[in-house]
């Protein structure tokens, strides 16, 4: 089954298959997504600036990729190599501190499995796919736009401090406002 949690730009897509992921005990969290500029703006806009700075200081977030990468925990008896925030049964951080991808990504296998045995009401397979595509497109575009503005504003590289994060939060909020019509189908 696919279930949509409509939260505008923060919409979450849930799939039953994820609870018994065929990829292994860590599922997608074996390879955490990059924390992109748009993700940083999103987390800041949800009150997480201090949390980002704490995770940078702790080494759980590192410079790399498009903006930051999440550290991976080494394999142990519980699971293979995986995201540092994954423990036991799943993610240990709240949804508002995760990347947007962590919250909306669902693989084709999970959609296909849900389509094979839809619930009586037809479920949310089609709207789930549409939501994933829409969110991927929007967050991708926001990330590219913010990255270009970071480059123009700090050609020598941005300072990884509260000023940068506050600016990213404002940029993200501006882009969400600008694209509110595209977000309407995801707005409760
Ligand atoms: S989205 Fe797919 S690969 Fe990821 S945890 Fe769910 S079933 Fe596994
Ligand atoms: S932040 Fe959470 S949901 Fe995202 S990859 Fe890490 S453990 Fe998985």
Coordinates of N, CA and C and ligand atoms in Angstrom, one line a residue:
X1 N 0.8 -1.2 0.0 CA 0.0 0.0 0.0 C 0.9 1.3 0.0
X2 N 0.4 2.3 -0.7 CA 1.1 3.6 -0.7 C 0.2 4.5 0.1
X3 N 0.8 5.3 1.0 CA 0.0 6.3 1.7 C 0.7 7.7 1.6
X4 N -0.1 8.7 1.2 CA 0.4 10.0 1.1 C 0.1 10.8 2.4
X5 N 1.0 11.6 2.8 CA 0.8 12.5 3.9 C 1.0 13.9 3.3
X6 N -0.1 14.6 3.0 CA 0.0 15.8 2.3 C 0.5 17.0 3.2
X7 N 1.6 17.5 2.9 CA 2.2 18.6 3.7 C 2.9 19.6 2.8
X8 N 2.3 19.9 1.7 CA 2.9 20.8 0.8 C 4.3 20.4 0.3
X9 N 5.2 21.3 0.5 CA 6.6 21.0 0.1 C 7.2 19.9 0.9
X10 N 6.6 19.6 2.1 CA 7.2 18.6 3.0 C 6.4 17.3 3.0
X11 N 5.6 17.1 1.9 CA 4.8 15.9 1.7 C 5.6 14.7 1.9
X12 N 5.0 13.7 2.6 CA 5.7 12.4 2.8 C 4.9 11.3 2.0
X13 N 5.7 10.4 1.5 CA 5.0 9.2 0.8 C 5.5 8.0 1.5
X14 N 4.6 7.2 2.0 CA 4.9 5.9 2.7 C 4.5 4.7 1.9
X15 N 5.3 3.7 2.0 CA 5.0 2.4 1.3 C 5.1 1.2 2.2
X16 N 4.2 0.3 2.1 CA 4.2 -0.8 3.0 C 5.5 -1.7 2.8
X17 N 5.9 -1.8 1.6 CA 7.1 -2.6 1.3 C 8.3 -2.2 2.1
X18 N 8.4 -0.9 2.4 CA 9.6 -0.4 3.1 C 9.8 -1.1 4.5
X19 N 8.7 -1.6 5.1 CA 8.8 -2.3 6.4 C 9.4 -3.6 6.3
X20 N 9.5 -4.2 5.1 CA 10.2 -5.4 4.8 C 11.0 -5.3 3.5
X21 N 11.9 -4.3 3.5 CA 12.5 -4.0 2.2 C 13.3 -5.1 1.7
X22 N 13.1 -5.4 0.4 CA 13.9 -6.5 -0.2 C 15.4 -6.2 -0.4
X23 N 15.7 -4.9 -0.2 CA 17.2 -4.5 -0.3 C 17.9 -4.9 0.9
X24 N 17.2 -5.2 2.0 CA 17.9 -5.5 3.3 C 17.4 -4.6 4.4
X25 N 18.0 -4.9 5.6 CA 17.4 -4.3 6.9 C 17.5 -2.7 6.9
X26 N 18.4 -2.2 6.1 CA 18.5 -0.7 6.2 C 17.8 -0.1 5.0
X27 N 17.3 -0.9 4.1 CA 16.5 -0.3 2.9 C 17.3 0.8 2.2
X28 N 16.6 1.8 1.8 CA 17.3 3.0 1.1 C 18.3 3.6 2.0
X29 N 18.2 3.5 3.3 CA 19.1 4.2 4.2 C 20.5 3.6 4.2
X30 N 20.7 2.5 3.5 CA 22.1 2.0 3.2 C 22.9 3.0 2.4
X31 N 22.2 3.8 1.6 CA 22.9 4.8 0.8 C 22.1 6.2 1.0
X32 N 22.4 6.9 2.1 CA 21.6 8.1 2.3 C 21.8 9.1 1.2
X33 N 20.7 9.9 0.9 CA 20.9 10.9 -0.2 C 21.8 12.1 0.3
X34 N 22.3 12.8 -0.6 CA 23.0 14.0 -0.3 C 22.1 15.0 0.4
X35 N 22.6 15.9 1.2 CA 21.9 17.0 1.8 C 22.1 18.2 0.9
X36 N 21.2 18.5 0.1 CA 21.4 19.5 -1.0 C 21.1 20.9 -0.4
X37 N 21.3 21.9 -1.2 CA 21.1 23.3 -0.7 C 19.6 23.5 -0.4
X38 N 18.7 22.9 -1.2 CA 17.3 23.0 -0.9 C 16.9 22.3 0.4
X39 N 17.6 21.2 0.7 CA 17.4 20.4 1.9 C 17.8 21.3 3.1
X40 N 18.9 21.9 3.0 CA 19.4 22.8 4.1 C 18.4 23.9 4.3
X41 N 17.9 24.5 3.2 CA 16.9 25.6 3.4 C 15.7 25.1 4.0
X42 N 15.3 23.9 3.6 CA 14.1 23.3 4.2 C 14.2 23.0 5.7
X43 N 15.3 22.5 6.1 CA 15.5 22.1 7.5 C 15.6 23.4 8.3
X44 N 16.3 24.4 7.8 CA 16.3 25.7 8.5 C 14.9 26.3 8.6
X45 N 14.2 26.3 7.5 CA 12.8 26.8 7.6 C 11.9 26.1 8.6
X46 N 12.3 24.9 9.0 CA 11.5 24.2 10.0 C 12.2 24.3 11.4
X47 N 13.1 25.2 11.5 CA 13.7 25.5 12.8 C 14.9 24.7 13.1
X48 N 15.6 24.1 12.1 CA 16.7 23.2 12.4 C 18.1 23.8 12.1
X49 N 18.3 25.1 12.2 CA 19.6 25.7 11.9 C 20.6 25.2 12.9
X50 N 20.3 25.3 14.2 CA 21.2 24.9 15.3 C 21.5 23.4 15.1
X51 N 20.5 22.6 14.8 CA 20.7 21.2 14.6 C 21.7 20.9 13.5
X52 N 21.7 21.6 12.4 CA 22.6 21.4 11.3 C 24.1 21.7 11.8
X53 N 24.2 22.8 12.5 CA 25.5 23.2 13.0 C 26.0 22.1 14.0
X54 N 25.2 21.6 14.8 CA 25.5 20.5 15.8 C 26.0 19.3 15.0
X55 N 25.3 18.9 14.0 CA 25.7 17.7 13.2 C 26.9 17.9 12.4
X56 N 27.2 19.2 11.9 CA 28.5 19.4 11.3 C 29.6 19.3 12.3
X57 N 29.4 19.9 13.5 CA 30.5 19.8 14.5 C 30.7 18.3 14.9
X58 N 29.6 17.5 15.0 CA 29.8 16.1 15.4 C 30.3 15.2 14.3
X59 N 30.4 15.8 13.0 CA 30.9 15.0 11.9 C 29.8 14.1 11.3
X60 N 28.6 14.2 11.7 CA 27.5 13.4 11.1 C 27.1 14.0 9.7
X61 N 27.3 15.3 9.5 CA 27.2 15.9 8.2 C 28.5 16.4 7.8
X62 N 28.9 16.2 6.5 CA 30.2 16.6 6.0 C 30.1 17.3 4.7
X63 N 31.0 18.2 4.5 CA 31.0 18.9 3.2 C 31.2 17.9 2.1
X64 N 30.5 18.1 1.0 CA 30.7 17.1 -0.1 C 29.4 17.0 -0.9
X65 N 29.5 16.4 -2.1 CA 28.3 16.3 -3.0 C 27.9 17.7 -3.4
X66 N 26.6 18.0 -3.5 CA 26.2 19.3 -3.9 C 26.3 20.3 -2.8
X67 N 26.1 19.9 -1.5 CA 26.3 20.8 -0.4 C 26.9 20.0 0.8
X68 N 26.2 19.0 1.3 CA 26.7 18.2 2.4 C 26.3 16.7 2.1
X69 N 27.1 15.9 2.8 CA 26.8 14.4 2.8 C 26.5 14.0 4.2
X70 N 25.7 12.9 4.3 CA 25.5 12.3 5.6 C 26.6 11.2 5.8
X71 N 27.2 11.2 7.0 CA 28.1 10.1 7.3 C 27.5 8.8 7.3
X72 N 28.2 7.7 6.9 CA 27.6 6.4 6.9 C 28.2 5.6 8.1
X73 N 27.4 4.9 8.8 CA 27.8 4.0 9.9 C 28.3 2.7 9.3
X74 N 29.4 2.2 9.9 CA 29.9 0.9 9.4 C 29.0 -0.2 9.6
X75 N 29.1 -1.3 8.8 CA 28.3 -2.5 9.0 C 28.5 -3.1 10.4
X76 N 27.5 -3.7 10.9 CA 27.6 -4.4 12.2 C 26.6 -5.6 12.1
X77 N 26.4 -6.2 13.3 CA 25.6 -7.4 13.3 C 24.1 -7.1 12.9
X78 N 23.7 -5.8 13.2 CA 22.3 -5.4 12.9 C 22.0 -5.1 11.5
X79 N 23.0 -4.6 10.8 CA 22.7 -4.2 9.4 C 24.0 -3.9 8.6
X80 N 23.9 -3.7 7.3 CA 25.1 -3.4 6.5 C 25.4 -1.9 6.7
X81 N 26.5 -1.4 6.0 CA 26.8 0.0 6.1 C 25.6 0.8 5.8
X82 N 25.4 1.9 6.5 CA 24.2 2.7 6.4 C 24.3 4.1 7.0
X83 N 23.3 4.9 6.8 CA 23.2 6.2 7.3 C 23.5 6.3 8.8
X84 N 24.2 7.3 9.2 CA 24.5 7.4 10.6 C 23.3 7.6 11.5
X85 N 22.2 8.1 10.9 CA 21.0 8.3 11.6 C 20.1 7.1 11.7
X86 N 20.5 6.0 11.0 CA 19.7 4.8 11.0 C 20.1 3.8 12.2
X87 N 19.1 3.4 12.9 CA 19.4 2.5 14.0 C 18.2 1.6 14.2
X88 N 18.5 0.4 14.6 CA 17.4 -0.6 14.9 C 16.4 -0.7 13.8
X89 N 15.2 -0.2 14.1 CA 14.1 -0.3 13.1 C 14.0 0.8 12.1
X90 N 14.9 1.8 12.2 CA 14.7 2.9 11.2 C 15.4 4.2 11.6
X91 N 14.9 5.2 11.0 CA 15.5 6.6 11.1 C 15.3 7.1 12.6
X92 N 16.3 7.7 13.1 CA 16.2 8.2 14.5 C 16.0 9.7 14.6
X93 N 15.9 10.4 13.4 CA 15.7 11.8 13.5 C 14.3 12.1 12.9
X94 N 13.7 13.2 13.4 CA 12.4 13.5 12.9 C 12.3 14.0 11.5
X95 N 11.2 13.8 10.9 CA 11.0 14.1 9.4 C 11.5 15.5 9.1
X96 N 11.3 16.5 10.0 CA 11.7 17.9 9.6 C 13.2 18.1 9.7
X97 N 14.0 17.1 10.1 CA 15.5 17.2 10.0 C 16.0 16.3 8.9
X98 N 15.2 15.6 8.2 CA 15.7 14.7 7.1 C 15.7 15.5 5.8
X99 N 16.4 14.9 4.8 CA 16.3 15.5 3.5 C 14.9 15.3 2.9
X100 N 14.5 16.1 2.0 CA 13.2 16.0 1.4 C 13.1 14.6 0.7
X101 N 14.2 14.1 0.1 CA 14.2 12.8 -0.5 C 13.9 11.7 0.5
X102 N 14.4 11.8 1.7 CA 14.1 10.8 2.7 C 12.6 10.7 3.0
X103 N 12.0 11.8 2.8 CA 10.5 11.9 3.2 C 9.6 11.5 2.0
X104 N 10.1 11.7 0.8 CA 9.1 11.4 -0.3 C 9.5 10.2 -1.2
X105 N 10.8 9.8 -1.1 CA 11.2 8.8 -2.1 C 10.6 7.4 -1.9
X106 N 10.1 6.8 -2.9 CA 9.6 5.5 -2.9 C 10.0 4.8 -4.2
X107 N 10.6 3.6 -4.1 CA 11.2 3.0 -5.3 C 10.1 2.4 -6.2
X108 N 10.5 2.0 -7.4 CA 9.5 1.4 -8.3 C 9.0 0.1 -7.8
X109 N 9.8 -0.7 -7.1 CA 9.4 -2.0 -6.6 C 8.2 -1.8 -5.6
X110 N 8.3 -0.8 -4.8 CA 7.3 -0.5 -3.8 C 6.0 -0.1 -4.5
X111 N 6.1 0.7 -5.5 CA 4.9 1.1 -6.2 C 4.3 -0.1 -7.0
X112 N 5.2 -0.9 -7.6 CA 4.7 -2.0 -8.3 C 4.0 -3.0 -7.4
X113 N 4.6 -3.3 -6.2 CA 4.0 -4.2 -5.3 C 2.6 -3.7 -4.8
X114 N 2.6 -2.4 -4.6 CA 1.3 -1.8 -4.1 C 0.2 -1.9 -5.2
X115 N 0.7 -1.7 -6.5 CA -0.3 -1.8 -7.6 C -0.8 -3.2 -7.8
X116 N 0.0 -4.2 -7.4 CA -0.4 -5.6 -7.6 C -1.6 -6.0 -6.7
X117 N -1.6 -5.4 -5.5 CA -2.6 -5.7 -4.5 C -3.2 -4.5 -3.9
X118 N -3.9 -3.7 -4.7 CA -4.4 -2.4 -4.2 C -5.5 -2.6 -3.2
X119 N -5.6 -1.8 -2.2 CA -6.7 -1.9 -1.2 C -8.1 -1.6 -1.9
X120 N -9.2 -1.9 -1.3 CA -10.5 -1.7 -1.9 C -10.7 -0.3 -2.4
X121 N -10.2 0.7 -1.8 CA -10.4 2.1 -2.3 C -9.5 2.4 -3.4
X122 N -8.7 1.5 -3.9 CA -7.8 1.8 -5.0 C -6.4 2.3 -4.5
X123 N -6.3 2.7 -3.3 CA -5.0 3.2 -2.8 C -4.5 4.5 -3.4
X124 N -3.3 4.7 -3.2 CA -2.7 6.0 -3.6 C -1.5 5.8 -4.5
X125 N -1.6 4.7 -5.3 CA -0.4 4.4 -6.2 C -0.2 5.6 -7.2
X126 N -1.3 5.9 -7.9 CA -1.1 6.9 -9.0 C -0.8 8.3 -8.4
X127 N -1.5 8.7 -7.3 CA -1.2 10.0 -6.7 C 0.2 10.0 -6.0
X128 N 0.6 8.8 -5.5 CA 1.9 8.7 -4.9 C 3.0 8.9 -6.0
X129 N 2.9 8.3 -7.1 CA 3.9 8.5 -8.2 C 3.9 9.9 -8.6
X130 N 2.7 10.5 -8.8 CA 2.6 11.9 -9.2 C 3.3 12.8 -8.2
X131 N 3.1 12.5 -6.9 CA 3.7 13.3 -5.8 C 5.2 13.2 -5.8
X132 N 5.7 12.0 -6.0 CA 7.2 11.8 -6.0 C 7.8 12.6 -7.2
X133 N 7.2 12.4 -8.4 CA 7.7 13.2 -9.5 C 7.7 14.7 -9.3
X134 N 6.6 15.1 -8.8 CA 6.4 16.6 -8.6 C 7.4 17.1 -7.6
X135 N 7.6 16.4 -6.5 CA 8.5 16.8 -5.4 C 10.0 16.7 -5.9
X136 N 10.3 15.7 -6.7 CA 11.6 15.5 -7.2 C 12.0 16.7 -8.1
X137 N 11.0 17.0 -9.0 CA 11.2 18.1 -9.9 C 11.4 19.5 -9.2
X138 N 10.5 19.7 -8.2 CA 10.5 21.0 -7.5 C 11.8 21.2 -6.7
X139 N 12.1 20.1 -5.9 CA 13.3 20.2 -5.1 C 14.6 20.3 -5.9
X140 N 14.6 19.6 -7.0 CA 15.7 19.6 -7.9 C 15.9 21.0 -8.5
X141 N 14.8 21.6 -8.9 CA 15.0 23.0 -9.4 C 15.4 24.0 -8.4
X142 N 14.8 23.9 -7.2 CA 15.1 24.8 -6.1 C 16.6 24.7 -5.7
X143 N 17.1 23.4 -5.7 CA 18.5 23.2 -5.4 C 19.4 23.9 -6.4
X144 N 19.1 23.7 -7.7 CA 19.9 24.3 -8.7 C 19.9 25.8 -8.6
X145 N 18.7 26.4 -8.4 CA 18.7 27.9 -8.2 C 19.4 28.4 -7.0
X146 N 19.2 27.7 -5.9 CA 20.0 28.2 -4.7 C 21.5 28.0 -4.9
X147 N 21.9 26.9 -5.5 CA 23.3 26.7 -5.7 C 23.9 27.8 -6.5
X148 N 23.2 28.2 -7.6 CA 23.7 29.3 -8.4 C 23.8 30.6 -7.6
X149 N 22.9 30.9 -6.7 CA 22.9 32.1 -5.9 C 24.0 32.0 -4.8
X150 N 24.3 30.8 -4.3 CA 25.4 30.6 -3.3 C 26.7 31.0 -4.1
X151 N 26.8 30.4 -5.3 CA 28.1 30.6 -6.0 C 28.3 32.1 -6.3
X152 N 27.2 32.8 -6.7 CA 27.3 34.2 -7.0 C 27.6 35.1 -5.8
X153 N 27.0 34.7 -4.6 CA 27.2 35.5 -3.4 C 28.5 35.2 -2.7
X154 N 28.9 33.9 -2.8 CA 30.2 33.5 -2.1 C 31.1 32.8 -3.1
X155 N 31.7 33.5 -4.0 CA 32.5 32.8 -5.1 C 33.7 32.1 -4.5
X156 N 34.1 32.4 -3.3 CA 35.2 31.7 -2.7 C 34.7 30.5 -1.8
X157 N 33.4 30.3 -1.8 CA 32.9 29.3 -1.0 C 32.1 29.9 0.2
X158 N 31.0 29.4 0.6 CA 30.2 30.0 1.6 C 30.8 29.7 3.0
X159 N 30.5 30.6 4.0 CA 30.9 30.3 5.3 C 29.9 29.4 5.9
X160 N 30.3 28.3 6.6 CA 29.3 27.4 7.1 C 29.0 27.8 8.5
X161 N 28.1 28.8 8.6 CA 27.8 29.4 9.9 C 26.3 29.8 9.9
X162 N 25.8 30.4 10.9 CA 24.4 30.7 11.1 C 23.9 31.7 10.1
X163 N 24.8 32.6 9.6 CA 24.4 33.5 8.6 C 24.0 32.8 7.3
X164 N 24.9 31.9 6.8 CA 24.6 31.1 5.6 C 23.3 30.4 5.8
X165 N 23.1 29.7 6.9 CA 21.9 28.9 7.1 C 20.7 29.8 7.1
X166 N 20.7 30.9 7.8 CA 19.5 31.8 7.8 C 19.2 32.2 6.4
X167 N 20.2 32.5 5.6 CA 20.0 33.0 4.2 C 19.4 31.8 3.4
X168 N 19.9 30.6 3.6 CA 19.3 29.4 2.9 C 17.8 29.2 3.3
X169 N 17.5 29.4 4.5 CA 16.1 29.3 5.0 C 15.2 30.3 4.3
X170 N 15.7 31.5 4.1 CA 15.0 32.6 3.5 C 14.8 32.3 2.0
X171 N 15.9 31.8 1.3 CA 15.8 31.4 -0.1 C 14.8 30.3 -0.3
X172 N 14.9 29.3 0.5 CA 13.9 28.2 0.4 C 12.5 28.7 0.5
X173 N 12.2 29.5 1.5 CA 10.9 30.0 1.8 C 10.4 30.8 0.6
X174 N 11.3 31.6 0.0 CA 11.0 32.4 -1.2 C 10.6 31.5 -2.4
X175 N 11.3 30.4 -2.6 CA 11.0 29.6 -3.7 C 9.7 28.8 -3.5
X176 N 9.5 28.4 -2.3 CA 8.2 27.7 -2.0 C 7.0 28.6 -2.2
X177 N 7.2 29.9 -1.8 CA 6.1 30.8 -2.0 C 5.9 31.0 -3.5
X178 N 7.0 31.2 -4.3 CA 6.9 31.4 -5.7 C 6.2 30.2 -6.4
X179 N 6.5 29.0 -6.0 CA 6.0 27.8 -6.7 C 4.7 27.2 -6.0
X180 N 4.0 28.1 -5.2 CA 2.9 27.6 -4.4 C 1.8 26.9 -5.3
X181 N 1.7 27.4 -6.6 CA 0.6 26.8 -7.4 C 1.0 25.4 -7.8
X182 N 2.3 25.2 -8.0 CA 2.7 23.8 -8.4 C 2.6 22.9 -7.1
X183 N 2.6 23.5 -6.0 CA 2.5 22.7 -4.7 C 1.0 22.4 -4.3
X184 N 0.1 23.1 -5.0 CA -1.3 23.0 -4.6 C -1.8 21.6 -4.5
X185 N -1.5 20.7 -5.5 CA -2.0 19.3 -5.4 C -1.5 18.6 -4.1
X186 N -0.4 19.1 -3.5 CA 0.1 18.4 -2.4 C -0.2 19.1 -1.1
X187 N -1.1 20.1 -1.2 CA -1.5 20.9 0.0 C -2.7 20.4 0.6
X188 N -2.7 20.1 1.9 CA -4.0 19.5 2.5 C -5.1 20.5 2.5
Ligands
LIG1 S1 11.7 2.7 -1.1 FE1 12.1 0.6 -1.9 S2 14.3 0.3 -1.5 FE2 13.6 2.1 -0.3 S3 13.1 1.1 1.7 FE3 11.2 1.2 0.5 S4 11.1 -0.8 -0.5 FE4 13.2 -0.5 0.2
LIG2 S1 18.2 10.5 7.5 FE1 16.9 8.9 8.2 S2 15.5 8.4 6.4 FE2 17.3 9.6 5.6 S3 18.8 8.1 5.0 FE3 19.3 8.6 7.1 S4 18.2 7.1 8.4 FE4 17.3 7.0 6.3

